PDB file of C-alpha atoms in Angstrom:
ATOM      1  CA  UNK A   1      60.946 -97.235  63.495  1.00  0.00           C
ATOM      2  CA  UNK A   2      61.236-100.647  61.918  1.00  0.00           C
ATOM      3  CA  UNK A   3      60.795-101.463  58.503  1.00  0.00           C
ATOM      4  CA  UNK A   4      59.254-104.346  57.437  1.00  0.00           C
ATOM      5  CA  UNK A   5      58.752-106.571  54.390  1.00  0.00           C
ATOM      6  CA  UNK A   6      55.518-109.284  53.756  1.00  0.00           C
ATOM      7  CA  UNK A   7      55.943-112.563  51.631  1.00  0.00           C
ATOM      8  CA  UNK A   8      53.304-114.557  50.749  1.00  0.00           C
ATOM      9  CA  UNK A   9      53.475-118.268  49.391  1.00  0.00           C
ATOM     10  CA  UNK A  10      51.784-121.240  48.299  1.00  0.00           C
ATOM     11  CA  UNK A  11      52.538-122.754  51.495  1.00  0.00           C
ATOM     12  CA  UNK A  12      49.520-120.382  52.936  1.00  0.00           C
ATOM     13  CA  UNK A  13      51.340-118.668  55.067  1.00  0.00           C
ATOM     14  CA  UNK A  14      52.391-114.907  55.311  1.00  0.00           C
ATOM     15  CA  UNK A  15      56.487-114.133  56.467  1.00  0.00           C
ATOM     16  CA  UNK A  16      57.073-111.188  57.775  1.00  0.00           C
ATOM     17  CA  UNK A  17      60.590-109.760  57.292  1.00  0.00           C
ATOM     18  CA  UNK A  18      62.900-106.739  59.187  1.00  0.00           C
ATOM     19  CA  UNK A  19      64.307-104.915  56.351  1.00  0.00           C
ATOM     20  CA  UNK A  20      66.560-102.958  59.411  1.00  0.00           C
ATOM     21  CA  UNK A  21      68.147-106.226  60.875  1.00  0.00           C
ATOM     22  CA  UNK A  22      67.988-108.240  57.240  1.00  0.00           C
ATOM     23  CA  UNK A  23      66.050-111.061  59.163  1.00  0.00           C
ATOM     24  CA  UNK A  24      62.915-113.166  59.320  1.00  0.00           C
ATOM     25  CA  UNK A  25      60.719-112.195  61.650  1.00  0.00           C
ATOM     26  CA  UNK A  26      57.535-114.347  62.401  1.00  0.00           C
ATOM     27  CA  UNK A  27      55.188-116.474  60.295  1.00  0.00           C
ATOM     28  CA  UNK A  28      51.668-115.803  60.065  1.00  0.00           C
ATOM     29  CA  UNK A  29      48.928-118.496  59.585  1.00  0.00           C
ATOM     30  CA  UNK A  30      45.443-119.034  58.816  1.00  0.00           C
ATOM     31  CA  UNK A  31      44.897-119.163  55.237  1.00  0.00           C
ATOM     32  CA  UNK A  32      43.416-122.996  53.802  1.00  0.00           C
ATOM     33  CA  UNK A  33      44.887-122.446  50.510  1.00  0.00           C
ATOM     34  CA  UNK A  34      47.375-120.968  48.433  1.00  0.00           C
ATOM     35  CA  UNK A  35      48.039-117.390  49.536  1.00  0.00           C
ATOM     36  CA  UNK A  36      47.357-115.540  45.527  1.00  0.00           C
ATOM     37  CA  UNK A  37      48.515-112.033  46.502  1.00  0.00           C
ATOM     38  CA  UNK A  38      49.349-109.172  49.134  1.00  0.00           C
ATOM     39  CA  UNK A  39      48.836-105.655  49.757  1.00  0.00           C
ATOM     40  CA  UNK A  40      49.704-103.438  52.481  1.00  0.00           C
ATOM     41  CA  UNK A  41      48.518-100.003  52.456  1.00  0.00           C
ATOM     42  CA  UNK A  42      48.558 -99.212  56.346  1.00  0.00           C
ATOM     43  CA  UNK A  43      51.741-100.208  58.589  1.00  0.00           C
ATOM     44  CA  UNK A  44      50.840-103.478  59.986  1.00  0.00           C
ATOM     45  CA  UNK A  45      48.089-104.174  58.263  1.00  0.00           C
ATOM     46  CA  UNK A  46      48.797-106.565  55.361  1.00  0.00           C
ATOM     47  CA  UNK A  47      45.653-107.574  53.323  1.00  0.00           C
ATOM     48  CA  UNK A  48      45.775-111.056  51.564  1.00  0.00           C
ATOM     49  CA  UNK A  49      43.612-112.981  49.167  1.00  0.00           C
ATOM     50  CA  UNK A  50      43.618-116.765  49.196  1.00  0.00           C
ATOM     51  CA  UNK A  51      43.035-119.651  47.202  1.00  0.00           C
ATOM     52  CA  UNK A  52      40.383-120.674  49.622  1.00  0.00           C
ATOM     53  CA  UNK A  53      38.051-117.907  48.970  1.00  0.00           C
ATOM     54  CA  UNK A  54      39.210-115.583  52.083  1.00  0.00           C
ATOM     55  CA  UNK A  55      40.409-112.169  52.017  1.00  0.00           C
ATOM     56  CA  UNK A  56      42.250-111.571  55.665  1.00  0.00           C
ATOM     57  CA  UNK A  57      43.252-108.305  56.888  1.00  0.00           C
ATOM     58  CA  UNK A  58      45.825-108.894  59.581  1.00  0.00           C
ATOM     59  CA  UNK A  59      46.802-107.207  62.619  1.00  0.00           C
ATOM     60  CA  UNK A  60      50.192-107.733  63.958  1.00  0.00           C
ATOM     61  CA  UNK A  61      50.148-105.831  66.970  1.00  0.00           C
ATOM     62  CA  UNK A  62      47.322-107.383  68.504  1.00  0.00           C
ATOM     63  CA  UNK A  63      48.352-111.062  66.769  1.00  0.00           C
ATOM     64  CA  UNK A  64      44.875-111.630  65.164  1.00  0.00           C
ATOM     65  CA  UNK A  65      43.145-110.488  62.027  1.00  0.00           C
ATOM     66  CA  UNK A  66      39.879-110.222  60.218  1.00  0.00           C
ATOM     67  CA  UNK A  67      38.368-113.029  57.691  1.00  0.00           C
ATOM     68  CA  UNK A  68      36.123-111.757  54.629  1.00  0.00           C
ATOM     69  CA  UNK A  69      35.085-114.847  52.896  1.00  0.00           C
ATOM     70  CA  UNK A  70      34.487-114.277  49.120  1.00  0.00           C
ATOM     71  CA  UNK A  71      32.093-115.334  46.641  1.00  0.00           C
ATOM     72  CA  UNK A  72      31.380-117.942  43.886  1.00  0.00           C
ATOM     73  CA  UNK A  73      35.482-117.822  42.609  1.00  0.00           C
ATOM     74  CA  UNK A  74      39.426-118.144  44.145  1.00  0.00           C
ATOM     75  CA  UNK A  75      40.496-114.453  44.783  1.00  0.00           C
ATOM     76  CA  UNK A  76      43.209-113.827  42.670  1.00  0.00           C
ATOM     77  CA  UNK A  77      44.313-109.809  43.723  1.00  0.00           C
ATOM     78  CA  UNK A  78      43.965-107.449  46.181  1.00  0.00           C
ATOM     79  CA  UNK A  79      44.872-103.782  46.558  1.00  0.00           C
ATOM     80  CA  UNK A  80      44.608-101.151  49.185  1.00  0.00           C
ATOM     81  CA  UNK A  81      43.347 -98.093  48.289  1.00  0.00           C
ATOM     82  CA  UNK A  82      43.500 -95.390  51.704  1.00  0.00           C
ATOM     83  CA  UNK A  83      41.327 -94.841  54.297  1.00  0.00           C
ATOM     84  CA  UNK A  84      40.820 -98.551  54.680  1.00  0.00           C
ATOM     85  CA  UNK A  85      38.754 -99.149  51.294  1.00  0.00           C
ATOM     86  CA  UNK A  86      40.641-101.368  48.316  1.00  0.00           C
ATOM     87  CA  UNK A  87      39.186-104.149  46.308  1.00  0.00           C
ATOM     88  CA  UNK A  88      39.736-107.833  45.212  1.00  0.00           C
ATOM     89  CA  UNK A  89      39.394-110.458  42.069  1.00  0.00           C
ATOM     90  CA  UNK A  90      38.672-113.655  41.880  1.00  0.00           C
ATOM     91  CA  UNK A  91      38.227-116.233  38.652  1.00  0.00           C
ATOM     92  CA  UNK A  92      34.462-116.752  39.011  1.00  0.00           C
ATOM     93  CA  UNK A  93      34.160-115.028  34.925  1.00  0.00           C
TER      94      UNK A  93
END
């Protein structure tokens, strides 16, 4: 199987490393704003939290992914928690 690696940045993007071949692997996009943090709890399924209010669970396999859009506040964290539930912050107070 392949192992992989997720980055995220303040370039709001999301890299996706193999930790097999050492390498970069693909960059994915769609995030406004900062990208604040990263989870992932199921293989290929990273979960981000943005700068631009967004949480986006992404789906490499099928090269798309989910947008949740937040509240009043920039999410700040994210975690996973099994059998697809987790949470997220944000700096509303």
């Amino acid at each position: 199987g392949t192992h992989q690696l997720f980055s995220s940045s303040k370039d709001r993007t999301i890299k996706i490393w193999s930790l097999d071949d050492m390498a970069y692997m693909d960059t994915l996009y769609g995030h406004q704003g900062e990208v604040t943090a990263l989870d992932c709890d199921t293989k290929e399924r990273p979960v981000t939290v943005s700068r631009d209010r967004t949480s986006r669970m992404w789906k490499i396999q099928d090269e798309t992914h989910l947008v949740f859009r937040g509240g009043g506040g920039n999410l700040d964290c994210v975690c996973m928690a099994g059998q697809g539930g987790g949470g997220s912050g944000q700096d509303d107070g």
